[in-house]
Amino acid sequence: MEATAAETRRTDRRGAVVAALMLVMALAALDATIVSTAVPQIVGSLGGFSVFSWLFSGYLLAATVTLPVYGKLSDTFGRKPVLIAGCALFLAGSVLCALAWNMGSLIAFRVLQGLGGGALQGTVQTVAADLYPLKERPRIQARLSTVWAVSAVAGPAVGGLLTAYADWRWIFLVNLPVGAFALWLIVRHLHEPVRPRGARHRVDWPGALAVFAAGGVLLTALVQGGVAWDWLSTPSLALFAAGLACVGAVVVIERRAADPIIPGWVWRRRPIAAVNLALGSLGLLMVAPTVFLPTYAQSVLQLTPTGAGFVLSVMTLRWPVSAALSQHVYRRIGFRNTAMIGISAAACVLFAFPLLPYPGAAWQPALLMLLLGAALGLFQLPLIVGVQSTVGWAERGTTTASVLFCRQIGQTVGAAVFGAIANGVLSARLGGAGSLDSVAKSLDDPGSVADADRLRRAVDAAVDSVYVGAACAAVLCLLVLLLLAPRRFPVLQEPGPGSEPEPGPGSEPGPEPDADRASPAGETDAQQEPQEAQLTRTRPKKRHTD
């Protein structure tokens, strides 16, 4: 009876922590969509129209470049202090954003928000993997994916209501009660194992600063290139040169550091390196539906912004459903094979987009986005669950952060590359300089356009070219999985009851008897096969639905 009561308390505590994780994830997921709806009111109140894009770029830069740092800190000091610090920074940034007096101060406070957002994104995924054994991880990951899907739909609606009936400052203040409740749940219910006492851990602060500088400079060059200045202009070339110099400094510092922020094993281990490259390709191809599809829907299909949002939302709503069901596939055929099926299907869908008739009907791209969401849910979750299962507690934060960092880098590179492709196609079609944004804005006012059909056909051709590029990124991802990823991921056996915690900066949290033992270093694919195969053989005979 006492054991049953203790297990009940443990389950209740885990449920409270999961609720906190979902609330924290909602803060980060809702942020961009809510703020985007309030831009006209913000610019009207504070001015600064020429630099308002930094409301998003500044947040993105800060959140992305800090991911590796927070991942290492969570492995060194534990998840709880990093998660609490991230929540506190995010909420402090929210309060300051609501008090901003001009556009410059608002951008600075958005960067502070991003510093907290970087801690939230990676640490939430890591804690979720700590809480659940291998067989239950798809369930919690699917819940977190659902938060992103709901946020994509609810964010614009919430932002629109707040700006219409209150004030734009409330889009930041609304974070406070949600974040405070999540913070209370984390402090009260998230209990990590006591780690063995040893030498005092030294943080590689020079490496952290070098990573921050390199990522910030290179991402600024990619975000602003072709927008604030030409790609081959002096500012662009200077930023790329400075970024490469910072990358060289990162390599030198990290090779000399005793405990580097970005350890070399992140790229020496085949499963982690393959998943990093695969998720980077995912970020690259995701630019097509998330950035260019709304423009296509409004300019070519002549839908309202709400209708364009619906065409995209069918993908985000289908994604978590497919992710939740993916466990029934990878338990039979393995992580890599499941991901290869998903990305192959995604490539077919992306190649099919340019075949849509002009102008077509709204249900046609909506159907393709429905299929794309199903394919990507089958692709991403098995890779994340698989790579998290190849490492122990003391390496899981770094591994998860590296995967998310590569995906964010892929999105930034994709926005720059595909933006250049789209603008190049438009210039060729229209016989002169032009950008997709300017053409789309001119189509919003039909009376000001002499030949609207010609412009719409140019936008259609530009978006088709972007989708072809995204399909090529999917094929590249498939080749990465085929050539680099091991056929069977070396799943790590996590300690059972009574076992000693793993040595190092952390210990394994709690009994997780469902996973399989990791392969020794240097083991071949043929030797690794039986381990993941054992996972497929030990599945329950009865099939359960989530």
XYZ file of C-alpha atoms in Angstrom:
546
model
C 0.000 0.000 0.000
C 2.805 2.410 0.849
C 4.506 1.690 -2.486
C 1.231 2.298 -4.302
C 0.704 5.605 -2.521
C 4.270 6.689 -3.307
C 3.805 5.808 -6.974
C 0.530 7.774 -7.033
C 2.251 10.825 -5.589
C 5.047 10.458 -8.150
C 2.509 10.271 -10.997
C 0.619 13.324 -9.702
C 3.868 15.286 -9.422
C 4.805 14.308 -12.964
C 1.427 15.466 -14.234
C 1.933 18.860 -12.580
C 5.374 19.183 -14.160
C 3.958 18.311 -17.592
C 1.310 21.001 -17.141
C 4.079 23.472 -16.306
C 6.072 22.432 -19.365
C 3.054 22.919 -21.624
C 2.404 26.380 -20.164
C 6.052 27.347 -20.613
C 6.015 26.060 -24.186
C 2.850 28.042 -24.835
C 4.629 31.238 -23.756
C 7.336 30.716 -26.365
C 4.945 29.462 -29.062
C 2.376 32.247 -28.698
C 4.954 35.011 -28.593
C 5.686 35.449 -32.296
C 2.092 35.017 -33.523
C 0.615 37.428 -30.974
C 3.220 40.139 -31.554
C 2.854 39.972 -35.348
C -0.837 40.940 -35.142
C -0.048 44.049 -33.088
C 2.702 45.496 -35.320
C 0.504 48.248 -36.864
C -0.579 49.460 -33.415
C 2.983 49.273 -32.046
C 4.400 51.253 -34.965
C 1.573 53.784 -34.684
C 2.301 54.270 -30.988
C 6.115 54.161 -30.907
C 7.158 54.881 -34.507
C 10.248 53.187 -35.913
C 8.664 51.573 -38.955
C 12.062 51.143 -40.649
C 13.364 48.861 -37.876
C 10.232 47.110 -36.607
C 11.360 43.793 -38.156
C 13.938 43.608 -35.353
C 11.060 42.906 -32.965
C 11.186 39.403 -34.432
C 14.807 39.197 -35.574
C 16.190 40.308 -32.196
C 14.137 37.712 -30.341
C 15.070 34.985 -32.816
C 18.790 35.784 -32.652
C 18.896 35.777 -28.858
C 16.863 32.563 -28.528
C 18.887 30.701 -31.156
C 22.445 31.569 -30.154
C 21.805 30.775 -26.479
C 20.429 27.265 -27.106
C 23.826 25.498 -26.922
C 24.795 27.469 -23.807
C 21.611 26.584 -21.937
C 21.880 22.959 -23.030
C 25.330 22.657 -21.491
C 24.295 24.530 -18.340
C 21.335 22.177 -17.850
C 23.672 19.178 -18.046
C 26.071 20.784 -15.585
C 23.778 22.326 -12.964
C 20.457 20.598 -13.634
C 17.317 21.425 -15.591
C 15.405 23.138 -12.803
C 17.674 26.178 -12.238
C 18.002 26.762 -15.998
C 14.241 26.512 -16.496
C 13.545 28.881 -13.581
C 16.130 31.379 -14.851
C 14.647 31.195 -18.368
C 11.115 31.830 -17.083
C 12.315 34.740 -14.959
C 14.170 36.346 -17.887
C 11.210 35.879 -20.220
C 8.754 37.401 -17.735
C 11.107 40.281 -16.932
C 11.436 40.964 -20.648
C 7.634 40.879 -20.986
C 7.172 43.474 -18.253
C 9.819 45.742 -19.759
C 8.328 45.363 -23.255
C 4.987 46.567 -21.875
C 6.779 49.617 -20.419
C 8.771 50.428 -23.594
C 8.856 54.127 -24.514
C 10.181 53.873 -28.101
C 10.986 51.260 -30.727
C 14.647 51.017 -29.701
C 13.795 50.163 -26.102
C 11.144 47.664 -27.218
C 13.657 45.874 -29.465
C 16.195 45.740 -26.602
C 13.609 44.239 -24.251
C 12.570 41.737 -26.932
C 16.186 40.587 -27.025
C 15.969 40.058 -23.256
C 12.816 38.023 -23.826
C 14.737 35.966 -26.389
C 17.470 35.221 -23.849
C 14.789 33.634 -21.697
C 13.078 31.980 -24.661
C 16.271 30.129 -25.563
C 16.286 28.510 -22.128
C 12.616 27.553 -22.415
C 12.767 25.863 -25.825
C 15.597 23.434 -25.192
C 15.102 22.761 -21.482
C 11.412 21.912 -21.829
C 12.235 19.222 -24.399
C 15.006 17.872 -22.173
C 12.850 17.705 -19.029
C 10.151 15.926 -21.012
C 12.677 13.243 -21.992
C 13.872 12.984 -18.380
C 10.370 12.443 -17.022
C 9.257 9.613 -19.279
C 10.815 6.283 -20.265
C 11.451 5.598 -23.928
C 8.105 3.959 -24.658
C 6.140 6.875 -23.188
C 8.143 9.752 -24.693
C 6.074 10.039 -27.896
C 3.055 10.871 -25.769
C 4.629 13.861 -24.032
C 6.350 15.027 -27.235
C 3.015 14.896 -29.038
C 1.468 17.035 -26.298
C 4.193 19.619 -26.705
C 3.676 19.578 -30.476
C -0.028 20.152 -29.861
C 0.841 23.296 -27.903
C 2.652 24.681 -30.966
C -0.262 23.742 -33.228
C -2.900 25.370 -31.013
C -0.698 28.445 -30.552
C -0.372 28.891 -34.315
C -4.158 29.110 -34.568
C -4.979 30.886 -31.298
C -2.117 33.410 -31.333
C -3.450 35.725 -34.067
C -6.942 35.606 -32.564
C -5.726 36.477 -29.057
C -3.433 39.202 -30.384
C -6.220 40.687 -32.486
C -8.648 40.783 -29.543
C -6.126 42.387 -27.208
C -5.121 45.097 -29.678
C -8.724 45.781 -30.717
C -10.325 45.967 -27.270
C -7.421 46.788 -24.956
C -3.925 48.028 -25.797
C -0.940 46.471 -27.547
C 0.975 46.452 -24.245
C -1.358 43.752 -22.970
C 0.079 41.244 -25.453
C 3.147 41.229 -23.195
C 1.386 41.574 -19.849
C -0.793 38.532 -20.549
C 2.374 36.419 -20.219
C 2.677 37.255 -16.517
C -0.133 35.149 -14.952
C 0.588 32.185 -17.235
C 4.326 32.338 -16.625
C 3.948 32.892 -12.875
C 1.696 29.835 -12.526
C 4.095 27.711 -14.576
C 7.006 28.945 -12.472
C 5.162 28.004 -9.271
C 4.485 24.497 -10.586
C 8.140 24.044 -11.539
C 9.448 25.216 -8.158
C 6.980 23.077 -6.234
C 6.836 19.859 -8.254
C 10.016 19.481 -10.340
C 12.450 17.513 -8.164
C 15.697 16.350 -9.698
C 17.875 13.570 -8.255
C 20.618 14.496 -5.847
C 23.835 14.448 -7.832
C 27.013 13.078 -6.301
C 29.311 15.659 -4.827
C 32.582 16.122 -6.623
C 34.840 18.787 -7.990
C 33.259 22.166 -8.512
C 32.038 22.532 -12.067
C 33.665 25.283 -14.104
C 31.587 26.841 -16.833
C 33.317 27.495 -20.142
C 32.352 31.181 -20.211
C 34.880 32.126 -22.942
C 33.368 29.416 -25.143
C 29.841 30.589 -24.323
C 30.680 34.176 -25.283
C 32.395 33.016 -28.471
C 29.379 30.895 -29.455
C 27.058 33.816 -28.719
C 29.179 36.220 -30.789
C 29.587 33.844 -33.749
C 25.916 32.945 -33.877
C 24.768 36.536 -33.418
C 26.977 37.952 -36.170
C 26.242 35.220 -38.718
C 22.502 35.197 -38.041
C 22.396 38.992 -38.335
C 24.114 38.722 -41.721
C 21.570 36.120 -42.870
C 18.511 37.914 -41.497
C 19.415 41.373 -42.824
C 21.143 40.312 -46.060
C 19.004 41.176 -49.059
C 16.683 43.212 -46.805
C 18.569 46.022 -45.092
C 21.450 45.833 -47.579
C 22.483 43.896 -50.677
C 24.131 40.496 -50.275
C 27.400 41.675 -51.832
C 27.442 45.051 -50.078
C 30.126 46.110 -47.620
C 28.013 45.534 -44.453
C 27.048 42.033 -45.591
C 30.584 40.968 -46.493
C 31.963 42.504 -43.292
C 29.464 40.614 -41.136
C 30.168 37.296 -42.846
C 33.913 37.830 -42.460
C 33.502 38.711 -38.787
C 31.237 35.703 -38.288
C 33.748 33.306 -39.824
C 36.474 34.797 -37.605
C 34.258 34.187 -34.569
C 33.652 30.598 -35.697
C 37.412 30.106 -35.847
C 37.679 31.499 -32.319
C 34.970 29.083 -31.152
C 36.907 26.113 -32.571
C 40.155 27.195 -30.895
C 38.542 27.924 -27.521
C 36.408 24.782 -27.438
C 39.324 22.495 -28.328
C 41.284 23.851 -25.368
C 38.396 23.917 -22.873
C 38.213 21.177 -20.254
C 34.399 21.084 -20.447
C 33.393 22.877 -23.677
C 29.982 24.399 -24.352
C 29.803 22.526 -27.684
C 31.604 19.213 -27.094
C 33.227 17.477 -30.025
C 31.214 14.307 -29.455
C 28.078 16.134 -30.712
C 29.503 15.760 -34.231
C 31.625 12.638 -33.771
C 28.709 10.378 -32.859
C 26.853 9.299 -35.969
C 23.286 9.324 -34.566
C 23.599 12.847 -33.144
C 25.404 14.268 -36.189
C 22.847 12.709 -38.548
C 19.868 14.045 -36.582
C 21.460 17.504 -36.365
C 21.861 17.655 -40.143
C 18.411 16.156 -40.743
C 16.673 18.657 -38.457
C 18.693 21.459 -40.080
C 17.222 20.368 -43.417
C 13.771 20.313 -41.817
C 14.209 23.931 -40.739
C 15.258 24.769 -44.283
C 12.203 23.237 -45.949
C 9.757 24.564 -43.332
C 10.331 28.088 -44.656
C 8.223 27.268 -47.731
C 4.890 26.610 -45.968
C 5.316 28.924 -42.976
C 6.708 32.009 -44.746
C 5.616 31.814 -48.395
C 2.304 29.931 -48.282
C 0.331 32.783 -46.630
C 1.560 35.185 -49.332
C 0.553 32.675 -52.018
C -2.892 32.179 -50.481
C -3.622 35.903 -50.270
C -2.018 37.044 -53.539
C -2.780 34.141 -55.900
C -5.890 32.576 -54.351
C -7.146 36.001 -53.159
C -8.068 34.674 -49.722
C -8.452 36.834 -46.641
C -5.699 36.661 -43.988
C -8.010 34.413 -41.960
C -8.478 32.070 -44.922
C -4.740 32.009 -45.575
C -4.160 31.153 -41.931
C -6.590 28.253 -42.215
C -4.717 26.798 -45.206
C -1.549 26.753 -43.102
C -3.235 25.647 -39.875
C -4.296 22.288 -41.315
C -0.603 21.352 -41.414
C 0.105 22.459 -37.850
C -2.997 20.663 -36.539
C -2.250 17.396 -38.373
C 1.421 17.339 -37.339
C 0.963 16.385 -33.617
C -1.606 13.717 -34.490
C 0.848 12.054 -36.851
C 3.633 12.456 -34.292
C 1.577 10.707 -31.620
C 0.893 7.776 -33.955
C 4.507 7.493 -35.148
C 5.446 5.305 -32.170
C 3.395 2.469 -33.628
C 5.565 2.651 -36.752
C 9.058 3.057 -35.308
C 8.516 0.282 -32.763
C 8.215 -2.038 -35.738
C 10.728 -0.699 -38.246
C 13.020 1.567 -36.203
C 13.670 5.289 -35.844
C 15.648 5.810 -39.042
C 13.307 3.904 -41.346
C 10.255 5.706 -39.959
C 11.915 9.101 -40.448
C 12.936 8.139 -44.001
C 9.331 7.261 -44.861
C 8.157 10.591 -43.451
C 10.691 12.757 -45.278
C 10.166 10.830 -48.542
C 6.432 11.539 -48.340
C 7.187 15.194 -47.541
C 9.412 15.464 -50.611
C 6.607 14.105 -52.820
C 4.130 16.619 -51.368
C 6.522 19.532 -51.874
C 7.255 18.490 -55.467
C 3.481 18.286 -56.085
C 2.854 21.913 -55.077
C 4.118 23.443 -58.373
C 1.703 21.131 -60.204
C -1.334 22.877 -58.728
C -3.434 24.675 -61.352
C -3.461 28.462 -61.571
C -5.211 30.028 -59.749
C -6.810 26.894 -58.320
C -9.036 26.446 -55.284
C -8.167 26.818 -51.612
C -8.823 23.147 -50.839
C -5.957 22.051 -53.096
C -3.036 23.608 -51.154
C -4.922 22.835 -47.925
C -4.952 19.134 -48.845
C -1.234 19.219 -49.602
C -0.539 20.919 -46.263
C -2.601 18.254 -44.509
C -0.429 15.567 -46.100
C 2.734 17.532 -45.359
C 1.851 17.793 -41.668
C 1.258 14.039 -41.524
C 4.588 13.338 -43.221
C 6.632 15.707 -41.042
C 5.057 14.389 -37.843
C 6.200 10.930 -38.913
C 9.677 12.322 -39.609
C 10.588 14.641 -36.730
C 9.398 12.891 -33.572
C 11.151 9.530 -34.155
C 14.450 11.360 -34.654
C 14.074 13.459 -31.493
C 13.003 10.486 -29.369
C 15.713 8.337 -30.919
C 18.604 10.751 -30.409
C 17.533 11.562 -26.826
C 17.521 7.839 -26.099
C 21.153 7.393 -27.177
C 22.517 9.565 -24.355
C 22.272 9.633 -20.576
C 21.045 12.373 -18.280
C 24.398 14.176 -18.210
C 24.439 14.608 -22.014
C 20.753 14.931 -22.860
C 20.526 18.707 -22.483
C 23.483 19.329 -24.781
C 22.161 16.845 -27.337
C 18.638 18.283 -27.367
C 19.944 21.843 -27.619
C 22.204 20.954 -30.552
C 19.257 19.468 -32.446
C 17.047 22.522 -31.856
C 19.947 24.866 -32.657
C 20.500 23.193 -36.025
C 16.791 23.408 -36.828
C 16.748 27.130 -36.029
C 19.865 27.708 -38.124
C 18.192 25.841 -40.990
C 15.146 28.121 -40.784
C 17.304 31.244 -40.839
C 19.360 30.017 -43.783
C 16.186 28.923 -45.575
C 14.551 32.329 -45.169
C 17.610 34.001 -46.706
C 18.118 31.498 -49.535
C 14.486 31.081 -50.534
C 13.850 34.801 -50.214
C 16.636 35.409 -52.729
C 15.199 32.710 -55.032
C 11.680 34.156 -54.879
C 12.851 37.707 -55.533
C 15.039 36.511 -58.420
C 12.103 34.744 -60.093
C 9.924 37.825 -59.634
C 12.562 40.071 -61.190
C 12.901 37.729 -64.168
C 9.120 37.515 -64.648
C 8.466 41.230 -64.251
C 11.512 42.402 -66.173
C 13.112 44.443 -63.401
C 13.898 44.729 -59.727
C 11.162 43.715 -57.353
C 10.505 41.835 -54.147
C 7.790 39.438 -53.106
C 6.726 41.705 -50.250
C 6.281 44.762 -52.469
C 4.316 42.824 -55.082
C 2.087 41.246 -52.434
C 1.360 44.661 -50.899
C 0.468 46.121 -54.287
C -1.976 43.261 -54.888
C -3.775 44.184 -51.652
C -5.003 47.297 -53.485
C -6.348 46.045 -56.850
C -7.180 49.553 -58.053
C -3.509 50.536 -58.021
C -2.367 47.612 -60.196
C -2.705 47.825 -63.983
C -2.036 44.125 -64.692
C -2.950 42.207 -61.540
C -3.082 38.823 -63.303
C 0.526 39.186 -64.475
C 1.653 39.962 -60.931
C -0.267 37.008 -59.526
C 1.290 34.664 -62.050
C 4.716 36.015 -61.085
C 3.992 35.348 -57.387
C 2.744 31.863 -58.303
C 5.984 31.125 -60.179
C 8.118 32.502 -57.327
C 6.384 30.378 -54.678
C 6.550 27.319 -56.952
C 10.332 27.789 -57.171
C 10.542 27.999 -53.383
C 8.631 24.733 -53.020
C 10.947 23.025 -55.491
C 13.870 24.227 -53.368
C 12.155 22.911 -50.228
C 11.634 19.548 -51.941
C 15.351 19.441 -52.747
C 16.066 20.099 -49.055
C 13.845 17.115 -48.214
C 15.810 14.942 -50.655
C 19.052 16.153 -49.049
C 17.657 15.166 -45.658
C 16.774 11.726 -46.991
C 20.346 11.270 -48.229
C 21.704 12.297 -44.811
C 19.597 9.643 -43.101
C 20.458 7.035 -45.709
C 24.224 7.592 -45.714
C 25.042 8.897 -42.233
C 22.454 7.691 -39.723
C 22.979 4.186 -38.292
C 20.385 1.638 -39.310
C 19.589 1.073 -35.639
C 20.087 3.787 -33.045
C 22.224 2.572 -30.085
C 19.514 3.019 -27.454
C 20.912 3.532 -23.960
C 19.680 1.339 -21.139
C 18.534 3.587 -18.328
C 19.053 2.460 -14.728
C 16.454 0.464 -12.939
C 15.529 0.508 -9.277
C 18.474 0.423 -6.942
C 21.070 1.238 -9.574
C 23.727 3.837 -9.031
C 23.481 7.147 -10.898
C 25.781 7.612 -13.808
C 29.032 9.426 -13.010
C 29.676 12.929 -14.233
C 27.849 16.186 -13.858
C 24.448 14.530 -13.375
C 22.736 11.289 -12.609
C 19.958 9.390 -14.309
C 16.572 10.606 -13.026
C 14.392 7.810 -11.820
C 13.876 4.199 -12.896
C 13.307 3.672 -16.611
C 13.516 -0.052 -17.283
C 12.019 0.017 -20.785
C 15.014 1.108 -22.867
C 17.832 -0.954 -24.289
C 21.560 -0.875 -23.521
C 23.865 1.375 -25.475
C 26.514 -0.050 -27.758
C 30.164 0.337 -26.851
C 32.052 3.028 -28.735
C 33.078 1.954 -32.185
C 30.461 -0.775 -32.569
C 29.324 -1.372 -36.147
C 25.795 -0.978 -37.486
C 25.408 -4.734 -37.689
C 26.224 -5.020 -33.983
C 23.841 -2.189 -33.107
C 20.857 -3.690 -34.918
C 19.633 -6.130 -32.244
C 19.305 -3.375 -29.621
C 16.645 -1.283 -31.332
C 15.150 -4.504 -32.669
C 14.725 -5.635 -29.063
C 12.702 -2.485 -28.441
C 10.357 -3.484 -31.261
C 10.053 -7.038 -29.915
C 9.147 -5.908 -26.407
C 6.141 -3.857 -27.429
C 2.821 -4.872 -25.813
C 0.775 -7.421 -27.686
C -2.310 -5.280 -27.392
C -2.241 -2.039 -29.305
C -3.194 0.971 -27.227
C -4.307 4.306 -28.529
C -2.965 7.545 -27.120
